[in-house]
Short mmCIF file of N, CA and C in Angstrom, two decimals:
data_model
loop_
_atom_site.label_atom_id
_atom_site.label_comp_id
_atom_site.label_asym_id
_atom_site.label_seq_id
_atom_site.Cartn_x
_atom_site.Cartn_y
_atom_site.Cartn_z
N ALA B 190 -33.02 -1.72 9.67
CA ALA B 190 -31.74 -3.14 8.79
C ALA B 190 -30.94 -3.29 10.22
N ILE B 191 -30.85 -5.01 9.25
CA ILE B 191 -29.75 -5.75 11.33
C ILE B 191 -28.20 -5.86 10.71
N LYS B 192 -28.17 -5.35 11.55
CA LYS B 192 -26.58 -4.75 11.75
C LYS B 192 -26.39 -6.57 12.16
N VAL B 193 -25.33 -7.26 12.30
CA VAL B 193 -24.25 -8.14 11.73
C VAL B 193 -22.25 -7.14 12.40
N GLN B 194 -22.70 -8.26 13.39
CA GLN B 194 -21.44 -7.74 14.59
C GLN B 194 -20.06 -8.99 14.96
N ASP B 195 -19.52 -8.65 14.27
CA ASP B 195 -18.02 -10.07 15.10
C ASP B 195 -17.30 -8.91 15.27
N LYS B 196 -15.88 -9.29 16.06
CA LYS B 196 -15.54 -9.10 17.25
C LYS B 196 -13.14 -9.85 16.48
N VAL B 197 -12.20 -9.10 16.21
CA VAL B 197 -11.37 -9.97 15.99
C VAL B 197 -10.44 -9.36 17.42
N MET B 198 -9.52 -10.36 18.15
CA MET B 198 -8.48 -9.78 19.01
C MET B 198 -8.00 -9.59 18.40
N ILE B 199 -7.02 -8.44 18.86
CA ILE B 199 -5.67 -8.17 18.57
C ILE B 199 -4.63 -8.24 18.89
N PRO B 200 -3.88 -9.76 18.64
CA PRO B 200 -2.54 -9.55 19.69
C PRO B 200 -1.59 -8.91 20.18
N GLN B 201 -2.00 -7.37 20.43
CA GLN B 201 -0.86 -7.16 21.17
C GLN B 201 -0.11 -7.46 22.10
N ASP B 202 -0.49 -7.96 23.12
CA ASP B 202 -0.31 -8.22 24.14
C ASP B 202 0.68 -8.49 24.49
N ASP B 203 0.75 -10.90 23.46
CA ASP B 203 1.76 -10.97 22.98
C ASP B 203 2.69 -11.20 22.48
N TYR B 204 2.93 -9.65 21.69
CA TYR B 204 2.59 -9.47 20.35
C TYR B 204 4.09 -7.73 19.96
N PRO B 205 4.06 -7.10 21.63
CA PRO B 205 4.32 -6.05 22.00
C PRO B 205 4.60 -5.40 21.11
N THR B 206 6.24 -6.30 20.08
CA THR B 206 7.00 -4.97 19.01
C THR B 206 6.23 -4.30 17.82
N ILE B 207 5.35 -5.65 17.89
CA ILE B 207 4.55 -5.50 15.94
C ILE B 207 3.25 -4.54 17.12
N ASN B 208 3.62 -3.65 15.24
CA ASN B 208 2.84 -2.27 15.39
C ASN B 208 1.31 -3.39 14.32
N PHE B 209 -0.04 -3.58 15.45
CA PHE B 209 -0.83 -3.76 14.75
C PHE B 209 -1.66 -2.86 14.00
N ILE B 210 -2.06 -1.59 14.63
CA ILE B 210 -2.76 -1.03 14.79
C ILE B 210 -2.44 -0.36 12.84
N GLY B 211 -1.80 -0.58 12.57
CA GLY B 211 -0.87 0.16 11.83
C GLY B 211 -0.69 -0.14 10.87
N LEU B 212 -1.03 -1.79 10.78
CA LEU B 212 -0.62 -2.83 9.77
C LEU B 212 -2.21 -2.48 9.55
N LEU B 213 -2.93 -2.97 10.43
CA LEU B 213 -5.17 -2.88 9.61
C LEU B 213 -5.32 -1.03 9.13
N ILE B 214 -4.62 -0.85 9.71
CA ILE B 214 -5.16 0.80 8.94
C ILE B 214 -4.54 0.77 8.28
N GLY B 215 -3.68 1.23 7.76
CA GLY B 215 -2.27 1.18 6.52
C GLY B 215 -2.01 2.53 6.45
N PRO B 216 -1.60 3.01 5.37
CA PRO B 216 -0.68 4.12 5.01
C PRO B 216 -2.58 5.58 4.62
N ARG B 217 -2.14 6.37 5.62
CA ARG B 217 -3.98 7.27 5.87
C ARG B 217 -5.34 6.58 6.27
N GLY B 218 -4.63 5.56 6.75
CA GLY B 218 -6.27 4.72 6.86
C GLY B 218 -6.70 4.19 5.09
N ASN B 219 -5.48 4.14 4.20
CA ASN B 219 -6.76 3.27 2.89
C ASN B 219 -6.51 1.29 3.07
N THR B 220 -5.64 0.87 4.26
CA THR B 220 -5.96 -0.86 4.63
C THR B 220 -6.79 -1.20 4.55
N LEU B 221 -7.79 -0.43 5.36
CA LEU B 221 -9.24 -0.58 6.82
C LEU B 221 -10.23 -0.26 5.68
N LYS B 222 -10.02 1.43 5.22
CA LYS B 222 -11.31 1.42 4.30
C LYS B 222 -10.75 0.99 2.81
N ARG B 223 -10.08 0.10 2.76
CA ARG B 223 -10.03 -1.02 1.57
C ARG B 223 -11.21 -2.08 1.97
N ILE B 224 -10.98 -2.29 2.79
CA ILE B 224 -11.40 -3.53 3.68
C ILE B 224 -13.19 -3.44 3.93
N GLU B 225 -13.23 -2.82 4.66
CA GLU B 225 -14.41 -1.94 3.97
C GLU B 225 -14.97 -1.96 3.38
N LYS B 226 -14.14 -1.39 1.97
CA LYS B 226 -15.03 -1.32 1.39
C LYS B 226 -15.44 -2.59 0.11
N GLU B 227 -13.96 -3.63 0.80
CA GLU B 227 -14.54 -4.80 -0.42
C GLU B 227 -15.89 -6.42 0.87
N SER B 228 -15.71 -5.80 1.62
CA SER B 228 -16.49 -6.48 2.63
C SER B 228 -18.00 -4.89 2.68
N ASN B 229 -18.13 -4.43 2.61
CA ASN B 229 -19.39 -4.06 3.23
C ASN B 229 -19.71 -3.54 4.39
N SER B 230 -18.61 -3.61 4.99
CA SER B 230 -18.57 -3.25 6.48
C SER B 230 -17.98 -2.30 7.30
N LYS B 231 -18.15 -1.97 8.09
CA LYS B 231 -17.15 -0.69 9.13
C LYS B 231 -17.38 -1.31 9.82
N ILE B 232 -15.50 -0.96 10.21
CA ILE B 232 -14.59 -1.50 11.01
C ILE B 232 -14.94 -0.51 12.33
N MET B 233 -14.00 -0.71 13.60
CA MET B 233 -13.73 -0.11 14.21
C MET B 233 -12.35 -0.48 15.03
N ILE B 234 -11.05 0.16 15.48
CA ILE B 234 -10.39 -0.69 16.41
C ILE B 234 -11.15 0.12 17.85
N ARG B 235 -10.85 -0.84 18.89
CA ARG B 235 -11.71 -0.43 19.58
C ARG B 235 -9.77 -1.28 20.79
N GLY B 236 -10.82 -0.99 21.66
CA GLY B 236 -10.13 -1.34 23.28
C GLY B 236 -8.69 -0.41 23.51
N LYS B 237 -7.94 -1.81 25.36
CA LYS B 237 -6.65 -0.39 25.11
C LYS B 237 -5.40 -0.71 23.82
N GLY B 238 -5.20 0.59 23.91
CA GLY B 238 -3.78 1.06 23.57
C GLY B 238 -4.70 1.52 21.96
N SER B 239 -5.96 1.41 21.97
CA SER B 239 -6.72 1.87 20.18
C SER B 239 -7.06 3.28 20.07
N THR B 240 -6.91 3.94 21.04
CA THR B 240 -6.56 6.01 21.63
C THR B 240 -5.63 6.05 21.70
N LYS B 241 -4.73 6.60 20.62
CA LYS B 241 -3.67 7.80 21.34
C LYS B 241 -3.93 8.33 22.55
N GLU B 242 -2.46 8.04 23.40
CA GLU B 242 -2.73 8.57 24.22
C GLU B 242 -2.84 9.92 25.08
N GLY B 243 -3.71 10.17 26.69
CA GLY B 243 -4.68 11.45 26.46
C GLY B 243 -6.52 11.39 25.68
N LYS B 244 -6.18 10.80 24.81
CA LYS B 244 -7.23 10.69 23.95
C LYS B 244 -8.68 10.33 24.24
N ALA B 245 -8.56 9.36 25.34
CA ALA B 245 -9.43 7.82 26.10
C ALA B 245 -11.16 8.85 26.70
N GLN B 246 -10.52 9.66 27.29
CA GLN B 246 -11.00 10.58 27.44
C GLN B 246 -12.24 11.40 27.17
N LEU B 247 -12.00 11.88 25.25
CA LEU B 247 -12.63 11.94 24.45
C LEU B 247 -13.37 10.24 23.96
N TYR B 248 -13.29 9.62 24.52
CA TYR B 248 -14.03 8.47 23.14
C TYR B 248 -14.02 7.56 24.11
N PRO B 249 -14.95 7.56 24.99
CA PRO B 249 -16.53 7.06 26.29
C PRO B 249 -16.21 6.02 26.20
N ASN B 250 -16.56 5.64 24.78
CA ASN B 250 -17.36 4.20 24.96
C ASN B 250 -15.89 3.76 23.73
N SER B 251 -14.47 4.00 24.09
CA SER B 251 -13.90 3.46 23.15
C SER B 251 -13.48 2.28 23.53
N GLY B 252 -13.74 1.60 24.49
CA GLY B 252 -13.56 -0.21 25.26
C GLY B 252 -12.26 0.09 25.59
N GLU B 253 -11.40 0.93 25.64
CA GLU B 253 -10.28 0.58 27.10
C GLU B 253 -10.39 -0.18 27.26
N ASP B 254 -11.05 -0.78 28.69
CA ASP B 254 -11.07 -1.55 29.40
C ASP B 254 -10.95 -2.82 29.17
N GLU B 255 -11.69 -3.08 27.69
CA GLU B 255 -11.64 -4.66 26.77
C GLU B 255 -9.59 -4.82 26.16
N ALA B 256 -9.54 -5.78 25.88
CA ALA B 256 -8.08 -5.51 25.16
C ALA B 256 -8.64 -5.53 23.66
N LEU B 257 -7.80 -4.70 23.22
CA LEU B 257 -7.19 -4.55 22.52
C LEU B 257 -7.97 -5.11 21.79
N HIS B 258 -8.98 -4.89 20.01
CA HIS B 258 -9.92 -5.82 19.45
C HIS B 258 -9.94 -5.16 18.12
N ALA B 259 -10.24 -5.48 16.79
CA ALA B 259 -10.79 -4.67 15.23
C ALA B 259 -12.72 -5.17 16.31
N LEU B 260 -13.84 -4.12 15.90
CA LEU B 260 -15.34 -4.16 15.72
C LEU B 260 -15.36 -3.89 14.57
N ILE B 261 -16.32 -5.72 14.01
CA ILE B 261 -16.64 -4.77 12.94
C ILE B 261 -18.48 -5.54 12.12
N THR B 262 -18.49 -3.83 12.26
CA THR B 262 -20.42 -3.96 11.91
C THR B 262 -20.43 -4.28 10.13
N GLY B 263 -21.76 -5.01 9.90
CA GLY B 263 -22.01 -4.80 8.31
C GLY B 263 -23.52 -5.08 8.02
N SER B 264 -24.56 -5.07 6.92
CA SER B 264 -25.55 -5.12 6.50
C SER B 264 -25.24 -7.31 6.43
N THR B 265 -24.47 -7.69 6.50
CA THR B 265 -24.30 -9.12 6.41
C THR B 265 -23.44 -9.62 7.03
N ALA B 266 -24.07 -11.32 6.44
CA ALA B 266 -23.15 -11.12 7.24
C ALA B 266 -21.58 -11.87 6.42
N ASP B 267 -21.83 -12.10 6.03
CA ASP B 267 -20.62 -12.66 4.38
C ASP B 267 -20.17 -11.67 4.23
N GLY B 268 -20.32 -10.21 4.76
CA GLY B 268 -19.90 -9.32 4.36
C GLY B 268 -18.71 -9.27 5.71
N VAL B 269 -19.28 -9.32 6.96
CA VAL B 269 -18.63 -9.39 7.74
C VAL B 269 -17.78 -10.74 8.36
N LYS B 270 -18.29 -11.64 7.88
CA LYS B 270 -16.80 -12.75 7.50
C LYS B 270 -15.74 -12.63 6.93
N ILE B 271 -16.15 -11.06 5.57
CA ILE B 271 -15.26 -11.07 4.56
C ILE B 271 -13.82 -10.31 5.07
N ALA B 272 -14.40 -9.04 6.14
CA ALA B 272 -13.35 -8.31 7.04
C ALA B 272 -12.91 -8.41 7.92
N VAL B 273 -13.87 -9.65 9.07
CA VAL B 273 -13.33 -11.04 9.46
C VAL B 273 -12.02 -11.63 9.62
N ASN B 274 -11.77 -12.48 7.76
CA ASN B 274 -10.70 -13.22 7.09
C ASN B 274 -9.66 -12.02 6.87
N LYS B 275 -10.35 -10.96 6.30
CA LYS B 275 -8.70 -9.87 5.36
C LYS B 275 -8.34 -9.81 7.15
N ILE B 276 -8.38 -9.22 8.18
CA ILE B 276 -8.75 -8.92 8.90
C ILE B 276 -6.97 -9.81 10.31
N HIS B 277 -8.13 -11.47 10.57
CA HIS B 277 -7.39 -12.31 10.43
C HIS B 277 -5.75 -12.30 9.54
N GLU B 278 -5.37 -12.33 8.52
CA GLU B 278 -4.63 -12.47 7.49
C GLU B 278 -3.68 -10.91 7.52
N ILE B 279 -4.48 -10.38 7.71
CA ILE B 279 -2.77 -9.82 8.21
C ILE B 279 -2.53 -9.37 9.50
N ILE B 280 -3.12 -9.23 10.25
CA ILE B 280 -2.42 -9.89 12.04
C ILE B 280 -1.76 -10.61 11.65
N GLN B 281 -2.34 -12.08 11.06
CA GLN B 281 -1.69 -13.23 10.71
C GLN B 281 0.01 -13.52 10.30
N CYS B 282 0.37 -11.87 8.84
CA CYS B 282 0.86 -11.46 8.66
C CYS B 282 1.55 -11.01 9.02
N GLY B 283 1.57 -10.26 10.12
CA GLY B 283 2.39 -8.92 11.24
C GLY B 283 3.33 -9.76 11.75
N ILE B 284 2.55 -10.72 11.81
CA ILE B 284 3.04 -12.28 12.95
C ILE B 284 4.36 -12.55 12.46
N ASP B 285 3.66 -13.41 11.63
CA ASP B 285 4.15 -13.99 10.45
C ASP B 285 5.41 -13.48 9.81
N SER B 286 6.13 -12.53 9.86
CA SER B 286 7.31 -11.90 8.87
C SER B 286 7.51 -10.48 9.99
N PRO B 287 9.05 -10.59 10.34
CA PRO B 287 9.52 -9.74 11.11
C PRO B 287 9.16 -8.91 9.40
N GLU B 288 9.82 -6.96 10.97
CA GLU B 288 9.26 -5.31 10.14
C GLU B 288 9.81 -5.71 8.90
N GLY B 289 11.29 -6.52 8.38
CA GLY B 289 12.00 -6.60 7.67
C GLY B 289 10.94 -7.15 6.15
N GLN B 290 10.59 -7.78 6.78
CA GLN B 290 10.51 -9.47 5.72
C GLN B 290 9.32 -8.98 5.10
N ASN B 291 8.09 -7.90 5.68
CA ASN B 291 6.37 -7.83 5.67
C ASN B 291 6.25 -6.75 4.44
N ASP B 292 5.70 -8.27 3.88
CA ASP B 292 5.37 -7.36 2.66
C ASP B 292 3.72 -6.57 2.05
N LEU B 293 3.44 -6.79 3.06
CA LEU B 293 1.88 -5.66 3.40
C LEU B 293 2.78 -3.89 4.01
N LYS B 294 3.80 -4.69 4.80
CA LYS B 294 4.16 -3.24 5.49
C LYS B 294 5.14 -2.84 4.22
N ARG B 295 5.37 -3.68 3.26
CA ARG B 295 6.57 -2.58 1.81
C ARG B 295 6.09 -2.00 1.38
N MET B 296 4.40 -2.98 0.91
CA MET B 296 3.16 -2.47 0.56
C MET B 296 2.95 -0.86 0.80
N GLN B 297 2.43 -1.17 1.63
CA GLN B 297 2.44 -0.47 3.00
C GLN B 297 3.26 1.30 2.96
N LEU B 298 4.50 1.27 3.13
CA LEU B 298 4.98 2.23 3.25
C LEU B 298 5.33 3.11 1.00
N ARG B 299 5.52 1.74 0.32
CA ARG B 299 4.93 2.73 -1.22
C ARG B 299 4.07 2.79 -1.91
N GLU B 300 2.63 2.75 -1.23
CA GLU B 300 1.79 3.25 -0.99
C GLU B 300 1.88 5.07 -0.33
N LEU B 301 2.08 4.81 0.76
CA LEU B 301 2.58 5.84 1.70
C LEU B 301 3.47 6.92 0.74
N ALA B 302 4.90 6.71 0.45
CA ALA B 302 4.88 7.78 -1.00
C ALA B 302 4.71 7.99 -2.01
N GLN B 303 3.71 6.96 -2.56
CA GLN B 303 2.69 7.58 -3.53
C GLN B 303 1.79 8.95 -3.42
N LEU B 304 1.33 8.42 -2.54
CA LEU B 304 0.48 9.44 -1.81
C LEU B 304 0.98 10.43 -1.28
N ASN B 305 2.76 10.73 -1.23
CA ASN B 305 3.29 12.29 -0.85
C ASN B 305 3.97 12.20 -1.76
N GLY B 306 3.80 11.66 -2.73
CA GLY B 306 4.87 11.86 -4.28
C GLY B 306 5.50 11.91 -3.82
N THR B 307 5.99 11.07 -2.76
CA THR B 307 7.81 10.83 -2.48
C THR B 307 7.98 9.24 -3.21
N LEU B 308 7.14 8.22 -4.14
CA LEU B 308 7.87 7.92 -4.76
C LEU B 308 9.40 8.05 -5.90
N ARG B 309 9.94 6.89 -5.60
CA ARG B 309 10.97 6.69 -6.22
C ARG B 309 10.99 5.18 -6.88
N GLU B 310 11.28 4.80 -8.48
CA GLU B 310 10.79 4.46 -8.84
C GLU B 310 11.23 3.32 -8.39
N GLU B 311 12.01 1.69 -8.12
CA GLU B 311 14.01 1.26 -8.31
C GLU B 311 14.17 0.60 -10.34
N ASP B 312 14.84 1.74 -9.93
CA ASP B 312 15.23 1.13 -10.94
C ASP B 312 16.00 -0.51 -12.05
#
């Protein structure tokens, strides 16, 4: 099977205060899983800072020497393109909206509360 690959750079160094990895992965990995499902692709966060401190030795090919990026692999160019666009959207969303005004983040926190069974419906 032919594999199509693409890379989306994550501008972590330009925006050190934004948790792009958190935004992309989402609560329990759900945001990433959702994009993978919609695009029928596999997404891996690679590069500098993609592995927790000290874990880098366990994952020798985590691309620690490269800049932070999302690696998308799929069987069709269309699927990979869908994933690339979604990832760009999330990154842009993180840059455009400061922490408090980020709708994506708000939805993720809500989803996490639902998963944890601690969601309180606002009345």
